Every structure is written in C-alpha cells, then in structure tokens.
Amino acid sequence: MSHYLPLSRVTRLVGISRHALQEMIRGGTLDTFDGMVELDELLRAFPAAKWDDDAEYRRVTEIKEKAFGKRVFERAMPDKEVLSARLIELGREYAATKALLMHYSQVLSWLDEKIDEIEEEQGPGEQGKETRHALHTVRAFIARNLGEMPPGAVQARALIAQERIMKIMSAHVTIQPSGHEFFVESNDTILEAALRAGVSLNYGCSNGNCGECRARLMSGEVKKVHAHDYVLSQSEKDSGVFLMCCCAAVNDVVLEAGVAGANDIQEQHLAAKVKSVEEFNSRLAVLHLQAPRSQRLRFLAGQAIRLSAQGASGLYAIASCPCEERHIEIHISHQPDDAFSGLLFGGLKAHDSVEVEGPYGEFVLEDVSARPIIFVAFGIGFAPIKSLIQHAMSLDLAESMDLHWLADEAGHYQNNLCRAWADALDNFTYVPHAQTADAETVLASIAGDYPDLHRYDVYAAGTAAQLQAARSVFLEHGLPEQRWSASSY
Ligand code: FES
C-alpha cells in the first residue's frame, strides 16, 4: 500500500524550505507523483532525517505544562469540535486500515490451508516431490517475510505517526484558482490562518457581518466555529459556500476563493492607538500603532497609509506585515516640512489616538513568483521593503532574497533585525552599504554581482532621484523592465 504526502507537509516533516524541495525535484533527486511524495521515496531521499513521532506530542505537553497559561494553551490547540472531528476522521482511517489488515491476515491463513490441501493431494510419493518442494519454499518465504521487519519500517512508522499528529494539529488549505497554500493551526479560522501566512484573501469585517469572505468548498470539510449574522442563501449553502472568517478546516481542504490585489482593497478609516514610539536617533523614529480589536486595517505589504493627529497629518509606508494582525509599524524621519513628524518627535506618546486612512499604492509583491528577489532600500525606504520581506518570508516561495540597504544620515537603524533574518534563513542575505555621495558606483557594483540579473525581481524604495538612478543601472545590467518595481517617498 503506497502512502503519499503533499509537498507542503513534507517541508514541515523534513524541516526544509519549499524552495529547497523544489530544487531537489528539479534536479531529479526527489521523485513526485501529482505533487505528492511517496513514503519510500521520502525515506530514500532523506536517509539522515530524524523522524521523531513524539515531537509534536511533546511540544503540546510542554506548552501545557511549562511555559504558558491556560489561555495560550487553548489558543495553541484546535477548537474542541474541530479536534473531535479530526480524531473521528483519524479513527475512521484506523478502522479502515485495521479491517484491511484483518482481511490480509485472513487471506494468508486461507493460503496456508490451501497449501496444506495441495500437499495432501500430492501424497508422500516421488511423483509430487517437486510440487511439495515448491510449496514448502513458498510457505517458508511467507513465514520469513511476515516474521521480519522490512528495512526502513521503523522510520516509516515514525514518519507516518508524526504526519498523523501533524494532521490533528493542523489542516492544509489550497486556494483555487490562485494556487496559494497555507496551514490552519490552533483554533484559527481559515481567514485568520491565511492572513497569518501572508495570503491576502478577500474579506471585509472579519466577524461574520459582510459576507465578503465567502468561499466555496471544493474538497475536504470545514466547521463553523463562530456564529455569523450574514445570511447565506440556500443555493449558496447547497453549493458549498461558507464564510472563511467563521469556519475552521477540519481536514485538508481545497477552496475556491478570491485573492485581493492592490486595487481591490477599499479605503478604510479607523482610530488607532499609539502603542509606543521608538526614537532611534534625532532623525528617525518608529511609531507602533494598535488597530482597534473590532477593525483591523486591511492592506497589502508595501502599501502606505495617511496618519492624522492633533491637526497634523502625513502619508507613510507601512513597515509591518499584514500577518501582524492589529500591529501597524511606521518609520518616520524628522523633516521640517512634515508636521506629523514634528508631532512625533515633539511628544506623541503611548495611548494617544491617531486617525488612519488607507491603504494606498501598488508597490506590492508578486506573491506567486518563485523567482529570486533583490530588495534595494535607500534610507527610510527600508520601511516598505521591510514589509515586503516579511510578507515574502511568510509565503516562503522566493528562491532567494537579497537585501541591499543604502544608508542615509539615519544609518541602518534596524541593522540587528536584518542580521537576525540573515542568520535565521538560508536563502536570505543582507548587505548594508554605508552612506556615500557616490550611490551610482555602489549601485553598479551591486548590479554587477548578479550576472544572471534577468532571472530576478527587483523591489526598490527611495527618493524619486535615487530610484531613477537605480532603475537605469539595473536595466543596463540586464534586468527586464517588467521585473522592476519601485516606491518613492
Ligand atoms: S469578513 Fe465579513 S463576513 Fe467574513
């Protein structure tokens, strides 16, 4: 009996990135069938992997017993009804497998009886000697193979056990027609899990009132975990339509749902609160805002918002990722002609109210591309680039990501964060470039380091003049024009 696993689950079981797995498939070192990997093939391709069937169970036990309080434990576990539905499904699988094994066992004992019967028919004489010998060989072969564990059986058992525990703790979601994939973990709804994974599904209120998060279930099972006021028509229900903000995935599901582009998200107005202000130096501060619990800001990584408070306002790129739920991070440099920056450096403090409008702009990631990416940030242009990088990390699709940060007077004010990314990710490199009057030489040297620039996507943020210079240099070095994306401030 073959056992197949989807690629997304293999990446988790083996602990390597999806890109590394794709490379193995392209290079012929891992065979797949219909986007799935067969168990024996997985064991062959990763002979050194440690298949620890208790790891997930221990993780849950540790959460429960040590570090966290009851509330966090409950959050890490799936919803009770979802959990019981997953256990029921696992029980059904177990029952089907056991029934099959019992049937095989029955067939083997029939075979044994049949061999006895044929032996008796042959009698003890010379005539049936060859047949008796053949039957004896068959019986010995069956007994030996039933008595011995085949090579790799222990590993296979541990791997299947780990995969099964993973299936209890999470469900895999595929969105059609876009092809986005993500996992639903803990007691998240499908919408919450998608946003956490950087997939910008269509939605509005996120609490069951507007119906904008409607999706159609194509395969698998979902369960309503929050009541909703929005009323689905009977024909919608009959065709499998449900609200993603109110349902969790019971098992691996395929859904038909819309994914938003930059122009699909309507302008929103909300009153956020200042969480904190981090002044990195006299020129640069980072403002952390918290959106209200009932109205998180819907935006795509790389977009901008207008902030207003106490009569001052300004338009700024968002530096946080949509996956950060209610948290909004803005980088603001102190400029004499920017009244809001004056307010920020002049005493805006925690708990103050800030009006937020937006999002604006089309500087967003092409989020189904697996091409390698070069990010170029000039000074505070790091803000939208940071948002894009975090989004790209959540999607885990890009072959590689290289960040070049060309400093201005404010310096590399989040240098440690960039170094931490480079330390944590195999496919991320960070190159800080000191402030210079000759940026064109720096840009030429960056572009010159990529002889295969035609394979890359480049995302750049800076002043209009900086971007114009960078675009010329990159295009001269072979970057196709359509692979250049830029945002100016
Ligand atoms: S987002 Fe409004 S009903 Fe789901």
Tab-separated table of C-alpha atoms and ligand atoms in Angstrom:
chain	number	residue	atom	x	y	z
A	1	MET	CA	0.000	0.000	0.000
A	2	SER	CA	1.592	3.280	-1.053
A	3	HIS	CA	1.421	6.243	1.286
A	4	TYR	CA	1.662	9.675	-0.346
A	5	LEU	CA	2.332	13.024	1.337
A	6	PRO	CA	1.721	16.519	-0.096
A	7	LEU	CA	4.826	18.700	-0.609
A	8	SER	CA	3.738	21.284	1.944
A	9	ARG	CA	3.598	18.616	4.649
A	10	VAL	CA	6.937	17.174	3.533
A	11	THR	CA	8.606	20.570	4.045
A	12	ARG	CA	7.390	20.521	7.657
A	13	LEU	CA	8.289	16.902	8.302
A	14	VAL	CA	11.786	17.236	6.860
A	15	GLY	CA	12.315	20.800	8.088
A	16	ILE	CA	13.493	22.321	4.796
A	17	SER	CA	12.096	25.183	2.756
A	18	ARG	CA	9.654	24.629	-0.064
A	19	HIS	CA	12.169	26.164	-2.418
A	20	ALA	CA	14.873	23.624	-1.403
A	21	LEU	CA	12.377	20.831	-2.013
A	22	GLN	CA	11.501	22.228	-5.459
A	23	GLU	CA	15.218	22.350	-6.268
A	24	MET	CA	15.531	18.648	-5.411
A	25	ILE	CA	12.565	17.828	-7.655
A	26	ARG	CA	14.002	19.910	-10.497
A	27	GLY	CA	17.419	18.309	-10.013
A	28	GLY	CA	15.924	14.795	-10.130
A	29	THR	CA	16.972	13.872	-6.569
A	30	LEU	CA	13.362	13.589	-5.381
A	31	ASP	CA	10.569	11.957	-7.372
A	32	THR	CA	6.991	13.180	-7.060
A	33	PHE	CA	3.671	11.994	-8.390
A	34	ASP	CA	0.915	14.565	-8.879
A	35	GLY	CA	2.599	16.961	-6.447
A	36	MET	CA	2.908	14.217	-3.803
A	37	VAL	CA	5.894	12.313	-2.446
A	38	GLU	CA	5.647	8.573	-1.834
A	39	LEU	CA	6.735	7.452	1.637
A	40	ASP	CA	9.568	5.127	0.481
A	41	GLU	CA	10.869	7.847	-1.833
A	42	LEU	CA	10.901	10.295	1.076
A	43	LEU	CA	12.844	7.854	3.251
A	44	ARG	CA	15.284	7.260	0.387
A	45	ALA	CA	15.825	10.966	-0.308
A	46	PHE	CA	16.294	11.882	3.368
A	47	PRO	CA	18.087	8.917	4.922
A	48	ALA	CA	19.598	11.040	7.691
A	49	ALA	CA	16.346	12.721	8.779
A	50	LYS	CA	15.253	12.088	12.343
A	51	TRP	CA	11.620	11.003	12.314
A	52	ASP	CA	10.514	11.688	15.829
A	53	ASP	CA	6.942	10.538	16.312
A	54	ASP	CA	6.738	12.082	19.763
A	55	ALA	CA	7.979	15.557	18.844
A	56	GLU	CA	4.584	17.168	18.248
A	57	TYR	CA	3.072	15.463	21.269
A	58	ARG	CA	5.946	16.699	23.432
A	59	ARG	CA	5.505	20.216	22.042
A	60	VAL	CA	1.888	20.228	23.132
A	61	THR	CA	2.749	18.783	26.545
A	62	GLU	CA	5.458	21.391	27.070
A	63	ILE	CA	3.064	24.177	26.164
A	64	LYS	CA	0.575	22.747	28.568
A	65	GLU	CA	2.839	22.039	31.483
A	66	LYS	CA	5.513	24.683	31.438
A	67	ALA	CA	5.588	27.970	29.733
A	68	PHE	CA	2.086	29.222	29.209
A	69	GLY	CA	-1.120	29.851	30.996
A	70	LYS	CA	-4.442	28.229	30.176
A	71	ARG	CA	-5.443	30.911	27.669
A	72	VAL	CA	-2.314	30.427	25.493
A	73	PHE	CA	-2.641	26.644	25.685
A	74	GLU	CA	-6.210	26.875	24.481
A	75	ARG	CA	-5.050	29.101	21.636
A	76	ALA	CA	-2.378	26.587	20.564
A	77	MET	CA	-4.899	23.744	20.421
A	78	PRO	CA	-7.532	23.385	17.679
A	79	ASP	CA	-11.121	24.239	18.505
A	80	LYS	CA	-12.718	21.394	20.542
A	81	GLU	CA	-15.241	20.479	17.840
A	82	VAL	CA	-12.597	20.630	15.121
A	83	LEU	CA	-10.304	18.475	17.234
A	84	SER	CA	-13.004	15.874	17.808
A	85	ALA	CA	-13.888	15.868	14.071
A	86	ARG	CA	-10.206	15.294	13.227
A	87	LEU	CA	-9.994	12.494	15.785
A	88	ILE	CA	-13.138	10.883	14.376
A	89	GLU	CA	-11.615	11.003	10.891
A	90	LEU	CA	-8.375	9.517	12.218
A	91	GLY	CA	-10.430	6.801	13.928
A	92	ARG	CA	-12.155	6.013	10.607
A	93	GLU	CA	-8.796	5.760	8.864
A	94	TYR	CA	-7.537	3.493	11.634
A	95	ALA	CA	-10.640	1.295	11.379
A	96	ALA	CA	-10.316	1.023	7.567
A	97	THR	CA	-6.627	0.125	7.850
A	98	LYS	CA	-7.323	-2.436	10.572
A	99	ALA	CA	-10.119	-4.021	8.516
A	100	LEU	CA	-7.768	-4.276	5.548
A	101	LEU	CA	-5.058	-5.893	7.694
A	102	MET	CA	-7.562	-8.395	9.094
A	103	HIS	CA	-8.576	-9.230	5.536
A	104	TYR	CA	-4.910	-9.752	4.532
A	105	SER	CA	-4.420	-11.958	7.584
A	106	GLN	CA	-7.464	-14.000	6.594
A	107	VAL	CA	-6.154	-14.375	3.029
A	108	LEU	CA	-2.820	-15.615	4.424
A	109	SER	CA	-4.470	-18.262	6.560
A	110	TRP	CA	-6.587	-19.373	3.559
A	111	LEU	CA	-3.351	-19.585	1.578
A	112	ASP	CA	-1.825	-21.728	4.316
A	113	GLU	CA	-4.837	-24.036	4.312
A	114	LYS	CA	-4.716	-24.231	0.513
A	115	ILE	CA	-1.054	-25.240	0.617
A	116	ASP	CA	-1.917	-27.977	3.171
A	117	GLU	CA	-4.703	-29.146	0.894
A	118	ILE	CA	-2.480	-29.323	-2.206
A	119	GLU	CA	0.265	-31.106	-0.230
A	120	GLU	CA	-2.250	-33.710	0.913
A	121	GLU	CA	-3.496	-34.197	-2.620
A	122	GLN	CA	0.075	-34.726	-3.837
A	123	GLY	CA	0.700	-37.508	-1.264
A	124	PRO	CA	4.138	-38.549	0.033
A	125	GLY	CA	5.374	-40.273	-3.152
A	126	GLU	CA	8.197	-39.339	-5.546
A	127	GLN	CA	5.711	-38.022	-8.088
A	128	GLY	CA	4.676	-34.925	-6.112
A	129	LYS	CA	8.156	-34.217	-4.747
A	130	GLU	CA	8.808	-31.137	-6.880
A	131	THR	CA	5.402	-29.613	-6.122
A	132	ARG	CA	5.831	-30.273	-2.363
A	133	HIS	CA	9.260	-28.623	-2.503
A	134	ALA	CA	7.853	-25.562	-4.297
A	135	LEU	CA	5.026	-25.263	-1.790
A	136	HIS	CA	7.469	-25.607	1.102
A	137	THR	CA	9.581	-22.805	-0.391
A	138	VAL	CA	6.519	-20.561	-0.720
A	139	ARG	CA	5.430	-21.257	2.865
A	140	ALA	CA	8.964	-20.561	4.182
A	141	PHE	CA	9.150	-17.352	2.133
A	142	ILE	CA	5.847	-16.082	3.529
A	143	ALA	CA	6.760	-17.029	7.127
A	144	ARG	CA	10.191	-15.371	6.870
A	145	ASN	CA	8.822	-12.120	5.441
A	146	LEU	CA	5.973	-11.941	7.922
A	147	GLY	CA	8.403	-12.535	10.785
A	148	GLU	CA	10.942	-9.911	9.735
A	149	MET	CA	10.529	-6.144	9.761
A	150	PRO	CA	11.426	-4.823	6.282
A	151	PRO	CA	14.328	-2.324	6.233
A	152	GLY	CA	13.094	1.215	6.938
A	153	ALA	CA	9.914	0.014	8.662
A	154	VAL	CA	10.794	1.721	11.955
A	155	GLN	CA	11.467	5.012	10.169
A	156	ALA	CA	8.299	4.681	8.093
A	157	ARG	CA	6.245	4.054	11.231
A	158	ALA	CA	7.714	7.111	12.983
A	159	LEU	CA	7.188	9.285	9.910
A	160	ILE	CA	3.555	8.255	9.495
A	161	ALA	CA	2.940	8.800	13.223
A	162	GLN	CA	4.458	12.295	13.004
A	163	GLU	CA	2.394	13.116	9.927
A	164	ARG	CA	-0.785	11.902	11.657
A	165	ILE	CA	-0.150	14.055	14.739
A	166	MET	CA	0.520	16.985	12.412
A	167	LYS	CA	-2.849	16.335	10.733
A	168	ILE	CA	-4.566	16.515	14.113
A	169	MET	CA	-2.868	19.781	14.998
A	170	SER	CA	-3.229	21.468	11.601
A	171	ALA	CA	-5.036	21.278	8.267
A	172	HIS	CA	-3.690	22.201	4.861
A	173	VAL	CA	-5.577	24.681	2.661
A	174	THR	CA	-5.200	25.136	-1.093
A	175	ILE	CA	-6.856	28.161	-2.711
A	176	GLN	CA	-8.116	27.906	-6.275
A	177	PRO	CA	-7.568	29.320	-8.833
A	178	SER	CA	-4.570	31.217	-7.368
A	179	GLY	CA	-2.794	28.100	-6.071
A	180	HIS	CA	-1.879	29.687	-2.703
A	181	GLU	CA	-1.333	27.178	0.112
A	182	PHE	CA	-1.176	27.509	3.888
A	183	PHE	CA	-1.865	25.621	7.106
A	184	VAL	CA	-4.637	26.297	9.612
A	185	GLU	CA	-3.292	25.759	13.107
A	186	SER	CA	-4.523	26.169	16.668
A	187	ASN	CA	-8.096	27.496	16.827
A	188	ASP	CA	-7.647	29.882	13.887
A	189	THR	CA	-10.361	30.374	11.333
A	190	ILE	CA	-9.369	29.878	7.698
A	191	LEU	CA	-9.256	33.662	7.217
A	192	GLU	CA	-7.005	34.225	10.249
A	193	ALA	CA	-4.646	31.462	9.120
A	194	ALA	CA	-4.491	32.890	5.577
A	195	LEU	CA	-3.631	36.388	6.807
A	196	ARG	CA	-1.014	34.986	9.164
A	197	ALA	CA	0.523	33.130	6.211
A	198	GLY	CA	0.566	36.297	4.081
A	199	VAL	CA	-2.242	35.212	1.729
A	200	SER	CA	-4.471	38.224	1.080
A	201	LEU	CA	-7.873	36.576	0.777
A	202	ASN	CA	-10.876	38.819	0.168
A	203	TYR	CA	-12.626	39.866	3.349
A	204	GLY	CA	-14.349	42.826	4.949
A	205	CYS	CA	-15.497	42.894	8.575
A	206	SER	CA	-13.763	39.656	9.697
A	207	ASN	CA	-16.630	38.953	12.107
A	208	GLY	CA	-19.435	37.421	10.073
A	209	ASN	CA	-21.396	40.521	9.050
A	210	CYS	CA	-20.473	41.468	5.494
A	211	GLY	CA	-20.228	38.203	3.554
A	212	GLU	CA	-17.136	39.365	1.656
A	213	CYS	CA	-15.088	36.379	2.802
A	214	ARG	CA	-17.400	33.881	1.090
A	215	ALA	CA	-15.589	30.872	-0.382
A	216	ARG	CA	-16.714	27.606	-1.949
A	217	LEU	CA	-15.564	24.294	-0.552
A	218	MET	CA	-14.281	22.087	-3.380
A	219	SER	CA	-12.990	19.207	-1.268
A	220	GLY	CA	-12.473	18.391	2.391
A	221	GLU	CA	-14.544	19.543	5.339
A	222	VAL	CA	-14.932	22.847	7.203
A	223	LYS	CA	-16.652	23.531	10.501
A	224	LYS	CA	-18.364	26.693	11.715
A	225	VAL	CA	-16.550	27.850	14.851
A	226	HIS	CA	-18.112	31.346	15.168
A	227	ALA	CA	-21.749	32.307	14.712
A	228	HIS	CA	-22.426	34.892	11.966
A	229	ASP	CA	-25.157	37.412	11.248
A	230	TYR	CA	-24.623	37.333	7.485
A	231	VAL	CA	-27.223	35.039	5.927
A	232	LEU	CA	-26.109	32.654	3.201
A	233	SER	CA	-28.810	31.730	0.690
A	234	GLN	CA	-29.927	28.103	0.449
A	235	SER	CA	-28.419	27.792	-3.040
A	236	GLU	CA	-25.094	29.125	-1.701
A	237	LYS	CA	-25.158	26.587	1.130
A	238	ASP	CA	-26.071	23.799	-1.308
A	239	SER	CA	-23.091	24.643	-3.488
A	240	GLY	CA	-20.678	24.559	-0.541
A	241	VAL	CA	-20.360	28.324	0.075
A	242	PHE	CA	-19.289	29.323	3.594
A	243	LEU	CA	-17.700	32.275	5.435
A	244	MET	CA	-13.940	31.935	5.928
A	245	CYS	CA	-13.942	34.286	8.934
A	246	CYS	CA	-16.262	31.927	10.837
A	247	CYS	CA	-15.035	28.463	9.821
A	248	ALA	CA	-12.022	26.290	10.547
A	249	ALA	CA	-10.720	23.456	8.376
A	250	VAL	CA	-11.396	20.006	9.784
A	251	ASN	CA	-9.062	18.279	7.336
A	252	ASP	CA	-7.070	19.203	4.236
A	253	VAL	CA	-9.324	21.364	2.074
A	254	VAL	CA	-9.379	22.903	-1.395
A	255	LEU	CA	-11.358	26.147	-1.667
A	256	GLU	CA	-12.424	28.477	-4.399
A	257	ALA	CA	-11.812	31.978	-3.064
A	258	GLY	CA	-10.750	35.403	-4.279
A	259	VAL	CA	-7.309	36.802	-3.506
A	260	ALA	CA	-7.106	40.608	-3.338
A	261	GLY	CA	-4.760	42.727	-5.451
A	262	ALA	CA	-3.666	46.267	-4.530
A	263	ASN	CA	-6.681	47.821	-6.281
A	264	ASP	CA	-9.242	45.509	-4.698
A	265	ILE	CA	-8.914	46.820	-1.139
A	266	GLN	CA	-11.248	49.653	-0.270
A	267	GLU	CA	-10.067	52.729	1.598
A	268	GLN	CA	-10.646	52.354	5.334
A	269	HIS	CA	-10.795	54.858	8.185
A	270	LEU	CA	-10.007	53.766	11.707
A	271	ALA	CA	-8.882	55.196	15.007
A	272	ALA	CA	-5.673	53.540	16.182
A	273	LYS	CA	-3.841	53.995	19.463
A	274	VAL	CA	-0.144	54.691	19.872
A	275	LYS	CA	1.480	51.639	21.409
A	276	SER	CA	4.981	53.086	21.580
A	277	VAL	CA	7.410	55.443	19.897
A	278	GLU	CA	10.993	54.235	19.404
A	279	GLU	CA	13.389	57.099	18.746
A	280	PHE	CA	16.426	55.530	17.092
A	281	ASN	CA	18.250	58.862	16.779
A	282	SER	CA	17.449	62.531	16.331
A	283	ARG	CA	16.355	61.910	12.718
A	284	LEU	CA	14.429	58.669	12.846
A	285	ALA	CA	11.633	57.257	14.980
A	286	VAL	CA	9.492	54.154	14.648
A	287	LEU	CA	5.832	54.527	15.547
A	288	HIS	CA	3.946	51.428	16.690
A	289	LEU	CA	0.152	51.663	16.399
A	290	GLN	CA	-2.552	49.267	17.501
A	291	ALA	CA	-5.731	48.984	15.411
A	292	PRO	CA	-8.996	48.530	17.329
A	293	ARG	CA	-9.956	44.943	18.133
A	294	SER	CA	-13.130	45.272	16.054
A	295	GLN	CA	-11.466	46.749	12.947
A	296	ARG	CA	-8.050	45.667	11.862
A	297	LEU	CA	-6.531	47.502	8.888
A	298	ARG	CA	-6.721	45.551	5.681
A	299	PHE	CA	-3.712	46.220	3.437
A	300	LEU	CA	-1.042	44.542	1.332
A	301	ALA	CA	2.634	44.541	2.254
A	302	GLY	CA	4.339	47.566	0.686
A	303	GLN	CA	1.291	49.884	0.746
A	304	ALA	CA	1.043	53.251	2.510
A	305	ILE	CA	-1.417	54.975	4.875
A	306	ARG	CA	-2.234	58.521	5.914
A	307	LEU	CA	-1.872	59.301	9.615
A	308	SER	CA	-3.516	62.289	11.306
A	309	ALA	CA	-3.415	63.501	14.889
A	310	GLN	CA	-3.804	66.816	16.648
A	311	GLY	CA	-4.179	68.718	13.351
A	312	ALA	CA	-1.080	67.236	11.700
A	313	SER	CA	-1.030	64.545	9.020
A	314	GLY	CA	1.317	62.720	6.679
A	315	LEU	CA	1.462	59.809	4.216
A	316	TYR	CA	3.826	56.989	5.183
A	317	ALA	CA	4.711	53.493	4.016
A	318	ILE	CA	3.651	50.703	6.346
A	319	ALA	CA	6.684	48.800	7.636
A	320	SER	CA	4.811	45.909	9.235
A	321	CYS	CA	3.332	42.880	7.529
A	322	PRO	CA	-0.444	42.247	7.204
A	323	CYS	CA	0.285	38.996	9.064
A	324	GLU	CA	0.905	41.036	12.252
A	325	GLU	CA	-2.821	41.396	12.869
A	326	ARG	CA	-3.575	44.676	14.725
A	327	HIS	CA	0.001	45.956	14.862
A	328	ILE	CA	0.951	48.738	12.415
A	329	GLU	CA	4.559	49.945	12.251
A	330	ILE	CA	5.579	53.220	10.597
A	331	HIS	CA	9.099	54.666	10.143
A	332	ILE	CA	9.176	58.458	10.192
A	333	SER	CA	12.141	60.743	9.626
A	334	HIS	CA	12.171	64.174	11.233
A	335	GLN	CA	11.536	66.677	8.454
A	336	PRO	CA	10.874	70.393	8.965
A	337	ASP	CA	8.125	70.394	6.298
A	338	ASP	CA	6.369	67.322	7.790
A	339	ALA	CA	4.030	68.443	10.580
A	340	PHE	CA	3.216	64.894	11.685
A	341	SER	CA	6.935	64.092	12.099
A	342	GLY	CA	7.169	67.260	14.228
A	343	LEU	CA	4.348	65.951	16.401
A	344	LEU	CA	6.012	62.547	16.702
A	345	PHE	CA	9.352	63.999	17.800
A	346	GLY	CA	7.564	66.636	19.860
A	347	GLY	CA	5.777	64.345	22.261
A	348	LEU	CA	3.222	61.971	20.694
A	349	LYS	CA	3.001	59.274	23.337
A	350	ALA	CA	1.539	55.876	24.175
A	351	HIS	CA	-2.307	55.711	24.223
A	352	ASP	CA	-2.684	58.875	22.067
A	353	SER	CA	-5.191	58.466	19.233
A	354	VAL	CA	-4.109	58.526	15.593
A	355	GLU	CA	-6.542	58.505	12.658
A	356	VAL	CA	-5.557	56.028	9.961
A	357	GLU	CA	-6.753	56.213	6.329
A	358	GLY	CA	-5.811	53.894	3.528
A	359	PRO	CA	-4.265	51.766	2.213
A	360	TYR	CA	-2.771	53.431	-0.855
A	361	GLY	CA	-0.308	52.416	-3.555
A	362	GLU	CA	0.512	49.499	-5.810
A	363	PHE	CA	4.013	48.690	-4.564
A	364	VAL	CA	3.191	45.090	-3.648
A	365	LEU	CA	4.845	41.722	-4.037
A	366	GLU	CA	4.086	39.469	-6.986
A	367	ASP	CA	3.217	36.779	-4.497
A	368	VAL	CA	3.033	33.727	-6.734
A	369	SER	CA	6.504	34.247	-8.208
A	370	ALA	CA	9.264	31.864	-7.100
A	371	ARG	CA	11.978	33.971	-8.779
A	372	PRO	CA	14.895	35.209	-6.671
A	373	ILE	CA	14.391	38.742	-5.330
A	374	ILE	CA	16.728	41.694	-4.814
A	375	PHE	CA	15.442	44.331	-2.372
A	376	VAL	CA	17.092	47.768	-2.582
A	377	ALA	CA	16.304	50.206	0.237
A	378	PHE	CA	17.551	53.796	0.247
A	379	GLY	CA	17.492	55.226	3.777
A	380	ILE	CA	13.965	55.192	5.203
A	381	GLY	CA	12.824	53.370	2.048
A	382	PHE	CA	13.634	50.395	4.255
A	383	ALA	CA	10.095	50.691	5.695
A	384	PRO	CA	8.054	49.292	2.744
A	385	ILE	CA	10.919	46.942	1.899
A	386	LYS	CA	10.747	45.507	5.420
A	387	SER	CA	7.015	44.881	4.960
A	388	LEU	CA	7.637	43.132	1.618
A	389	ILE	CA	10.439	40.991	3.077
A	390	GLN	CA	8.267	39.817	5.957
A	391	HIS	CA	5.477	39.045	3.510
A	392	ALA	CA	7.872	37.105	1.236
A	393	MET	CA	9.118	35.190	4.281
A	394	SER	CA	5.549	34.195	5.206
A	395	LEU	CA	4.903	32.946	1.664
A	396	ASP	CA	8.235	31.067	1.528
A	397	LEU	CA	8.177	30.958	-2.261
A	398	ALA	CA	11.136	33.053	-3.454
A	399	GLU	CA	14.238	31.119	-4.426
A	400	SER	CA	16.408	33.655	-2.595
A	401	MET	CA	16.127	37.149	-1.111
A	402	ASP	CA	18.992	39.655	-1.029
A	403	LEU	CA	18.600	42.939	0.815
A	404	HIS	CA	20.853	45.891	-0.060
A	405	TRP	CA	20.311	48.789	2.306
A	406	LEU	CA	22.000	52.051	1.267
A	407	ALA	CA	22.084	54.195	4.396
A	408	ASP	CA	21.371	57.909	4.726
A	409	GLU	CA	22.083	60.100	7.788
A	410	ALA	CA	19.746	57.944	9.932
A	411	GLY	CA	22.003	54.915	9.324
A	412	HIS	CA	20.918	51.256	9.305
A	413	TYR	CA	18.555	51.813	12.210
A	414	GLN	CA	17.224	48.223	12.207
A	415	ASN	CA	20.529	46.573	11.422
A	416	ASN	CA	20.132	43.875	14.089
A	417	LEU	CA	16.793	42.778	12.670
A	418	CYS	CA	18.281	42.376	9.170
A	419	ARG	CA	21.231	40.422	10.586
A	420	ALA	CA	18.816	38.192	12.509
A	421	TRP	CA	16.925	37.429	9.268
A	422	ALA	CA	20.215	36.544	7.549
A	423	ASP	CA	21.186	34.277	10.469
A	424	ALA	CA	17.822	32.554	10.551
A	425	LEU	CA	17.226	31.967	6.829
A	426	ASP	CA	19.437	30.032	4.430
A	427	ASN	CA	18.104	31.897	1.410
A	428	PHE	CA	18.377	35.454	2.796
A	429	THR	CA	21.446	37.705	2.561
A	430	TYR	CA	21.842	41.175	3.949
A	431	VAL	CA	24.362	43.712	2.619
A	432	PRO	CA	24.403	47.087	4.392
A	433	HIS	CA	26.005	49.888	2.363
A	434	ALA	CA	27.418	52.924	4.187
A	435	GLN	CA	26.211	56.422	3.328
A	436	THR	CA	28.025	57.775	0.298
A	437	ALA	CA	27.839	60.678	-2.124
A	438	ASP	CA	28.511	58.268	-4.976
A	439	ALA	CA	25.477	55.966	-4.880
A	440	GLU	CA	25.767	55.175	-8.607
A	441	THR	CA	29.099	53.386	-8.088
A	442	VAL	CA	27.531	51.374	-5.254
A	443	LEU	CA	24.532	50.500	-7.428
A	444	ALA	CA	26.773	49.467	-10.337
A	445	SER	CA	28.740	47.215	-8.016
A	446	ILE	CA	25.513	45.658	-6.638
A	447	ALA	CA	24.092	45.017	-10.116
A	448	GLY	CA	27.498	43.731	-11.321
A	449	ASP	CA	27.335	40.992	-8.675
A	450	TYR	CA	24.356	39.434	-10.499
A	451	PRO	CA	25.493	38.161	-13.916
A	452	ASP	CA	22.066	36.456	-14.258
A	453	LEU	CA	20.052	39.558	-13.371
A	454	HIS	CA	17.403	38.612	-15.959
A	455	ARG	CA	16.197	35.863	-13.540
A	456	TYR	CA	15.469	38.313	-10.701
A	457	ASP	CA	12.646	40.519	-9.475
A	458	VAL	CA	13.885	43.830	-8.034
A	459	TYR	CA	11.903	45.873	-5.485
A	460	ALA	CA	13.352	49.273	-4.587
A	461	ALA	CA	12.251	52.155	-2.346
A	462	GLY	CA	13.836	55.589	-2.017
A	463	THR	CA	13.516	59.130	-3.361
A	464	ALA	CA	12.459	59.607	-6.987
A	465	ALA	CA	16.027	60.571	-7.967
A	466	GLN	CA	17.549	57.558	-6.213
A	467	LEU	CA	15.087	55.213	-7.876
A	468	GLN	CA	15.661	56.680	-11.317
A	469	ALA	CA	19.422	56.140	-10.938
A	470	ALA	CA	18.940	52.599	-9.616
A	471	ARG	CA	16.499	51.654	-12.372
A	472	SER	CA	18.944	52.792	-15.099
A	473	VAL	CA	21.795	50.808	-13.562
A	474	PHE	CA	19.769	47.600	-13.114
A	475	LEU	CA	18.245	47.771	-16.612
A	476	GLU	CA	21.727	48.379	-18.101
A	477	HIS	CA	22.921	45.223	-16.348
A	478	GLY	CA	20.199	43.071	-17.894
A	479	LEU	CA	17.150	43.335	-15.605
A	480	PRO	CA	13.960	43.051	-17.731
A	481	GLU	CA	11.906	46.240	-17.340
A	482	GLN	CA	8.804	44.391	-16.091
A	483	ARG	CA	10.788	42.933	-13.183
A	484	TRP	CA	11.487	46.370	-11.707
A	485	SER	CA	9.100	47.646	-9.002
A	486	ALA	CA	9.659	50.832	-7.066
A	487	SER	CA	8.113	53.108	-4.470
A	488	SER	CA	9.254	56.658	-3.839
A	489	TYR	CA	8.857	58.825	-0.764
B	1	FES	S1	-15.224	39.110	6.500
B	1	FES	FE1	-17.230	39.865	6.761
B	1	FES	S2	-18.386	38.077	6.918
B	1	FES	FE2	-16.375	37.340	6.855
